Amino acid sequence: MKKIFYFILFISLLPAQDKVGTSAANFLGITMGSKASSLGGSFSSLNSDASSFFYNPASISISKKNQFSLNNTDWFLDSKILFFAGNYKINNSATIGAYIINLNYGKEEITDFENQNGSDLYWTANDLAIASGLSLKLTNQFSIGSSIKFISQRIHNESATSLATDIGIMYSSEPQKFNMGFSISNFGLNMMLEGKDLYNRIDLDPQDGGNNETIVAKIKTESWPLPLFLRLGISKTVNIGKNNAFLITNDFVIPSDDAEIICTGIEINSFEILSIRFGHNTTLNDYDDEYFTFGFGLKTQIRKFPINIDYSYQNRRLLNQTSVIGISFEF
């Protein structure tokens, strides 16, 4: 097992190339889930709720119960993100997980050269990802996991689809309350937009009245790779007295289409009822791209079912603020 983590560490320290804007399905790089959002996106070594399956498919095997999570994100420019995640324990060693991401960009009236004030027609756009996978507990400390996902992007009459896979490894030491996680996300096929609006009738020689004026031409679109993410995370929980706990978590992320990202989060939990969370996320580029996060969680019970209500606020320096509200439960 030591050789595995030496290999992981070697890969994680390799320099990444800064290729901004060279991938499709960029929504796969958005932080999903209210808990992860409030911790700055540092979630690859945690199993706080079902949303951890998005960051590391191996993480759900250490969950002691079945979990379900629903999150709603107020994203930029009035767009909305719905994120569903769940996992079900088959036995003490195997757990299946799944999640759905739906990013709705809303609608806007179509304008063109002849209808600059509006055409009474509207265009819409939507991103979708559906994933399912399996996590296996190899020993009391080590777990592995993998998932397969379907990815779709649509804008008006054009769309693109792809298939991808995630893999992950998890080390969890219950006595020391120390976790380490590693995952590779979105290893899959390129995406290319196709649709009826790419076809147009053209006249090759408008000055000649005797030629064919109805030749069908197609606008050529390029195929783009998916954004690949390598995540290496560690987390440690320290008990403060009998009723309080302090969590610190860090992730180092290497994306294929941007500079490296460092995520840091802390959580203070009191009586296993109230959690206060803070996070910081910074991209190591030339634009000083960083933001701070804050969130809280409240745990209650409804008919003996534990219910968690979580909220996260992200203060983005370069763009507007975003917020996430989520609800999760165990059964």
Coordinates of C-alpha atoms in Angstrom, one line a residue:
M1 CA 0.0 0.0 0.0
K2 CA 2.9 2.4 0.7
K3 CA 4.0 2.0 -3.0
I4 CA 0.6 3.1 -4.1
F5 CA 0.7 6.3 -2.2
Y6 CA 4.3 7.0 -3.2
F7 CA 3.1 6.7 -6.8
I8 CA 0.1 9.0 -6.0
L9 CA 2.4 11.6 -4.5
F10 CA 4.8 11.5 -7.5
I11 CA 1.9 12.1 -9.9
S12 CA 0.5 14.9 -7.8
L13 CA 3.8 16.7 -7.7
L14 CA 4.2 16.7 -11.5
P15 CA 3.8 20.2 -13.0
A16 CA 0.5 20.7 -14.7
Q17 CA 0.1 22.7 -17.9
D18 CA -1.9 25.9 -17.9
K19 CA -4.4 25.4 -20.7
V20 CA -7.2 27.7 -19.9
G21 CA -10.3 27.4 -22.1
T22 CA -9.2 24.2 -23.8
S23 CA -11.8 21.7 -22.6
A24 CA -15.5 21.0 -22.8
A25 CA -18.0 20.4 -20.0
N26 CA -16.3 22.9 -17.7
F27 CA -19.2 22.6 -15.3
L28 CA -17.6 19.4 -14.0
G29 CA -15.0 21.6 -12.2
I30 CA -17.7 23.5 -10.2
T31 CA -17.7 22.7 -6.4
M32 CA -20.7 20.5 -5.8
G33 CA -22.5 20.3 -2.4
S34 CA -23.0 22.8 0.4
K35 CA -20.5 21.1 2.7
A36 CA -17.8 20.9 0.2
S37 CA -18.5 24.5 -0.9
S38 CA -18.2 25.9 2.6
L39 CA -14.8 24.0 3.0
G40 CA -13.3 25.6 -0.1
G41 CA -13.8 22.5 -2.2
S42 CA -11.5 20.4 0.0
F43 CA -13.5 17.2 0.0
S44 CA -11.5 14.3 -1.6
S45 CA -10.6 12.8 1.8
L46 CA -13.9 13.2 3.5
N47 CA -17.2 11.3 3.7
S48 CA -19.4 13.9 5.4
D49 CA -22.4 13.0 3.1
A50 CA -23.3 11.4 -0.2
S51 CA -21.8 14.3 -2.2
S52 CA -18.3 13.0 -1.4
F53 CA -18.8 10.4 -4.2
F54 CA -18.4 13.3 -6.7
Y55 CA -14.9 14.1 -5.4
N56 CA -13.7 10.6 -4.7
P57 CA -15.7 7.4 -5.6
A58 CA -13.7 5.4 -2.9
S59 CA -15.0 7.6 0.0
I60 CA -18.5 6.2 0.3
S61 CA -17.2 2.8 1.4
I62 CA -16.4 4.2 4.9
S63 CA -19.9 5.5 5.4
K64 CA -21.7 3.5 8.1
K65 CA -25.2 4.2 6.8
N66 CA -27.0 4.8 3.5
Q67 CA -27.0 8.5 2.6
F68 CA -28.8 10.9 0.3
S69 CA -28.1 14.6 -0.4
L70 CA -29.9 17.3 -2.3
N71 CA -28.3 20.7 -3.0
N72 CA -29.4 23.8 -4.9
T73 CA -26.8 26.4 -6.0
D74 CA -27.5 30.0 -7.0
W75 CA -24.8 30.2 -9.7
F76 CA -23.6 33.2 -11.8
L77 CA -26.0 35.2 -14.1
D78 CA -29.2 33.7 -12.6
S79 CA -28.2 30.1 -13.5
K80 CA -29.1 27.3 -11.1
I81 CA -27.4 24.0 -10.3
L82 CA -29.3 21.0 -8.8
F83 CA -27.1 18.3 -7.4
F84 CA -28.5 15.0 -6.2
A85 CA -26.2 12.3 -4.6
G86 CA -26.8 9.0 -2.8
N87 CA -25.1 5.9 -1.7
Y88 CA -26.4 2.5 -0.6
K89 CA -24.4 -0.1 1.4
I90 CA -24.7 -3.6 -0.2
N91 CA -22.7 -5.1 2.7
N92 CA -19.8 -4.1 5.1
S93 CA -17.3 -4.0 2.2
A94 CA -19.3 -2.8 -0.9
T95 CA -21.2 0.4 -1.4
I96 CA -22.9 1.7 -4.6
G97 CA -23.2 5.4 -5.3
A98 CA -24.7 7.8 -7.8
Y99 CA -25.2 11.5 -8.5
I100 CA -26.9 13.8 -10.9
I101 CA -25.8 17.3 -11.8
N102 CA -28.2 19.6 -13.7
L103 CA -27.0 23.2 -14.6
N104 CA -29.8 25.3 -16.0
Y105 CA -28.7 28.6 -17.7
G106 CA -32.3 29.8 -18.1
K107 CA -33.6 31.3 -21.3
E108 CA -33.0 34.5 -23.3
E109 CA -34.7 36.0 -26.3
I110 CA -33.1 35.3 -29.7
T111 CA -31.9 38.3 -31.7
D112 CA -30.4 38.5 -35.1
F113 CA -29.6 41.0 -37.8
E114 CA -33.3 41.2 -38.9
N115 CA -34.7 41.1 -35.3
Q116 CA -32.4 43.2 -33.2
N117 CA -35.1 44.1 -30.7
G118 CA -36.3 40.5 -30.3
S119 CA -37.9 37.7 -32.3
D120 CA -40.4 36.3 -29.7
L121 CA -38.3 33.2 -29.8
Y122 CA -36.1 32.0 -26.9
W123 CA -32.9 29.9 -26.6
T124 CA -32.0 27.8 -23.6
A125 CA -28.9 25.9 -22.4
N126 CA -28.4 23.1 -20.1
D127 CA -25.5 20.9 -18.8
L128 CA -26.1 17.4 -17.4
A129 CA -24.0 14.7 -15.8
I130 CA -25.3 11.3 -14.5
A131 CA -22.9 9.0 -12.7
S132 CA -23.0 5.7 -10.9
G133 CA -20.3 3.5 -9.4
L134 CA -19.0 1.1 -6.8
S135 CA -16.7 1.5 -3.8
L136 CA -15.0 -1.5 -2.2
K137 CA -13.4 -1.6 1.3
L138 CA -10.2 -3.7 0.9
T139 CA -9.1 -3.5 4.5
N140 CA -10.2 -1.6 7.6
Q141 CA -8.2 1.4 6.3
F142 CA -8.0 1.2 2.5
S143 CA -10.8 1.6 0.0
I144 CA -11.0 1.9 -3.8
G145 CA -13.8 3.1 -6.0
S146 CA -14.8 3.8 -9.6
S147 CA -17.7 5.4 -11.4
I148 CA -19.0 5.8 -15.0
K149 CA -20.7 9.0 -16.0
F150 CA -22.8 10.2 -18.9
I151 CA -22.2 13.9 -19.8
S152 CA -24.4 16.1 -21.9
Q153 CA -24.2 19.8 -23.0
R154 CA -26.9 21.6 -24.9
I155 CA -27.4 25.1 -26.2
H156 CA -30.5 25.8 -28.2
N157 CA -30.6 23.2 -31.0
E158 CA -27.0 22.0 -30.7
S159 CA -25.8 19.4 -28.2
A160 CA -22.8 17.2 -27.4
T161 CA -22.5 14.0 -25.3
S162 CA -19.6 12.0 -23.8
L163 CA -18.8 9.1 -21.4
A164 CA -16.2 9.3 -18.7
T165 CA -14.9 7.5 -15.6
D166 CA -13.6 8.4 -12.2
I167 CA -11.3 6.4 -10.0
G168 CA -10.3 6.9 -6.4
I169 CA -8.3 5.6 -3.4
M170 CA -9.1 6.3 0.2
Y171 CA -7.1 5.7 3.4
S172 CA -9.0 6.2 6.7
S173 CA -7.6 5.7 10.1
E174 CA -10.4 5.7 12.6
P175 CA -8.3 5.7 15.8
Q176 CA -6.2 8.7 14.6
K177 CA -9.2 10.3 12.8
F178 CA -6.9 10.9 9.8
N179 CA -7.9 10.5 6.2
M180 CA -6.1 10.6 2.9
G181 CA -7.7 10.5 -0.5
F182 CA -6.7 10.5 -4.2
S183 CA -8.9 10.6 -7.2
I184 CA -8.7 11.1 -11.0
S185 CA -11.9 12.5 -12.5
N186 CA -13.4 12.8 -16.0
F187 CA -11.1 10.4 -17.9
G188 CA -13.2 10.0 -21.1
L189 CA -14.2 10.9 -24.7
N190 CA -14.0 14.2 -26.4
M191 CA -17.1 16.3 -27.0
M192 CA -18.2 18.0 -30.2
L193 CA -21.4 20.1 -30.8
E194 CA -23.8 18.8 -33.4
G195 CA -27.2 20.1 -34.4
K196 CA -29.5 21.4 -37.1
D197 CA -28.4 25.1 -36.8
L198 CA -25.0 24.1 -38.2
Y199 CA -26.5 23.4 -41.6
N200 CA -27.2 26.3 -44.0
R201 CA -28.0 26.7 -47.7
I202 CA -25.4 28.9 -49.5
D203 CA -24.9 30.3 -52.9
L204 CA -21.3 29.7 -54.0
D205 CA -21.4 32.6 -56.6
P206 CA -24.1 35.2 -55.8
Q207 CA -23.1 37.1 -58.9
D208 CA -24.0 34.2 -61.2
G209 CA -27.7 33.7 -61.7
G210 CA -27.4 30.3 -63.3
N211 CA -25.7 28.3 -60.6
N212 CA -27.2 26.2 -57.8
E213 CA -28.3 28.5 -55.0
T214 CA -29.3 25.7 -52.6
I215 CA -26.1 23.9 -51.7
V216 CA -26.2 22.7 -48.1
A217 CA -23.1 23.5 -46.1
K218 CA -22.2 22.6 -42.5
I219 CA -20.4 24.8 -40.1
K220 CA -17.4 22.8 -38.8
T221 CA -17.1 22.4 -35.0
E222 CA -14.1 21.1 -33.1
S223 CA -13.9 18.3 -30.6
W224 CA -12.6 19.2 -27.1
P225 CA -11.4 17.0 -24.3
L226 CA -13.1 16.8 -20.9
P227 CA -11.4 18.6 -18.0
L228 CA -9.3 16.1 -16.2
F229 CA -8.8 16.6 -12.4
L230 CA -6.2 15.0 -10.1
R231 CA -7.0 15.5 -6.5
L232 CA -4.9 14.6 -3.5
G233 CA -6.4 15.4 -0.1
I234 CA -5.7 15.0 3.6
S235 CA -7.9 15.6 6.6
K236 CA -7.6 15.4 10.4
T237 CA -10.2 15.6 13.1
V238 CA -9.3 16.6 16.7
N239 CA -11.7 16.2 19.6
I240 CA -12.0 19.2 21.9
G241 CA -13.4 17.9 25.1
K242 CA -16.3 15.4 25.0
N243 CA -18.8 17.4 22.9
N244 CA -16.7 19.4 20.4
A245 CA -14.5 18.5 17.4
F246 CA -12.2 20.4 15.1
L247 CA -11.6 19.3 11.5
I248 CA -9.0 20.6 9.1
T249 CA -8.8 19.5 5.5
N250 CA -6.6 20.3 2.5
D251 CA -6.8 19.4 -1.2
F252 CA -4.2 19.9 -3.9
V253 CA -5.9 19.8 -7.3
I254 CA -4.3 19.6 -10.7
P255 CA -6.7 20.3 -13.6
S256 CA -5.8 19.7 -17.2
D257 CA -7.2 23.1 -18.4
D258 CA -6.0 25.5 -15.7
A259 CA -3.3 26.1 -13.1
E260 CA -3.0 24.1 -9.9
I261 CA -5.6 24.8 -7.1
I262 CA -5.1 24.7 -3.3
C263 CA -8.2 24.2 -1.2
T264 CA -8.3 24.5 2.6
G265 CA -11.2 24.1 5.0
I266 CA -11.9 24.0 8.7
E267 CA -15.0 22.9 10.6
I268 CA -16.0 23.3 14.2
N269 CA -18.6 20.9 15.4
S270 CA -20.5 21.2 18.7
F271 CA -22.5 18.4 20.3
E272 CA -22.8 16.8 16.8
I273 CA -25.6 19.3 16.2
L274 CA -24.1 22.6 15.0
S275 CA -21.2 22.9 12.6
I276 CA -19.5 26.1 11.6
R277 CA -17.3 26.0 8.5
F278 CA -14.7 28.2 6.8
G279 CA -12.8 27.7 3.5
H280 CA -10.3 29.2 1.1
N281 CA -9.7 28.3 -2.5
T282 CA -6.9 29.7 -4.6
T283 CA -5.8 29.0 -8.2
L284 CA -2.0 29.4 -8.7
N285 CA -2.2 31.6 -11.8
D286 CA -1.3 35.1 -12.7
Y287 CA -4.8 36.5 -12.0
D288 CA -4.8 36.2 -8.2
D289 CA -7.9 34.1 -8.5
E290 CA -9.0 33.2 -5.0
Y291 CA -12.1 33.3 -2.8
F292 CA -13.2 32.7 0.7
T293 CA -16.2 30.6 1.9
F294 CA -18.3 30.3 4.9
G295 CA -21.1 27.9 5.9
F296 CA -22.9 26.2 8.7
G297 CA -24.8 23.0 9.3
L298 CA -27.6 22.0 11.6
K299 CA -28.4 18.4 12.5
T300 CA -31.8 17.3 13.7
Q301 CA -34.1 14.3 13.6
I302 CA -37.5 13.6 11.9
R303 CA -39.0 10.3 13.0
K304 CA -35.6 9.1 14.2
F305 CA -34.0 9.9 10.8
P306 CA -31.0 12.2 11.1
I307 CA -31.5 15.3 8.9
N308 CA -28.7 17.7 8.1
I309 CA -29.4 21.2 6.8
D310 CA -26.4 23.0 5.4
Y311 CA -25.7 26.4 3.9
S312 CA -22.6 27.8 2.1
Y313 CA -21.7 31.3 1.0
Q314 CA -18.8 32.0 -1.4
N315 CA -17.4 35.5 -1.7
R316 CA -15.8 35.5 -5.1
R317 CA -13.4 38.5 -5.8
L318 CA -13.6 38.4 -9.6
L319 CA -17.2 37.4 -9.9
N320 CA -20.4 37.7 -7.9
Q321 CA -21.2 35.9 -4.7
T322 CA -22.7 32.4 -4.9
S323 CA -24.6 30.4 -2.3
V324 CA -25.6 26.8 -1.8
I325 CA -28.3 25.3 0.4
G326 CA -28.5 21.5 0.9
I327 CA -30.3 18.9 2.9
S328 CA -29.0 15.4 3.5
F329 CA -30.1 12.4 5.6
E330 CA -29.0 8.9 6.6
F331 CA -31.1 5.8 6.9

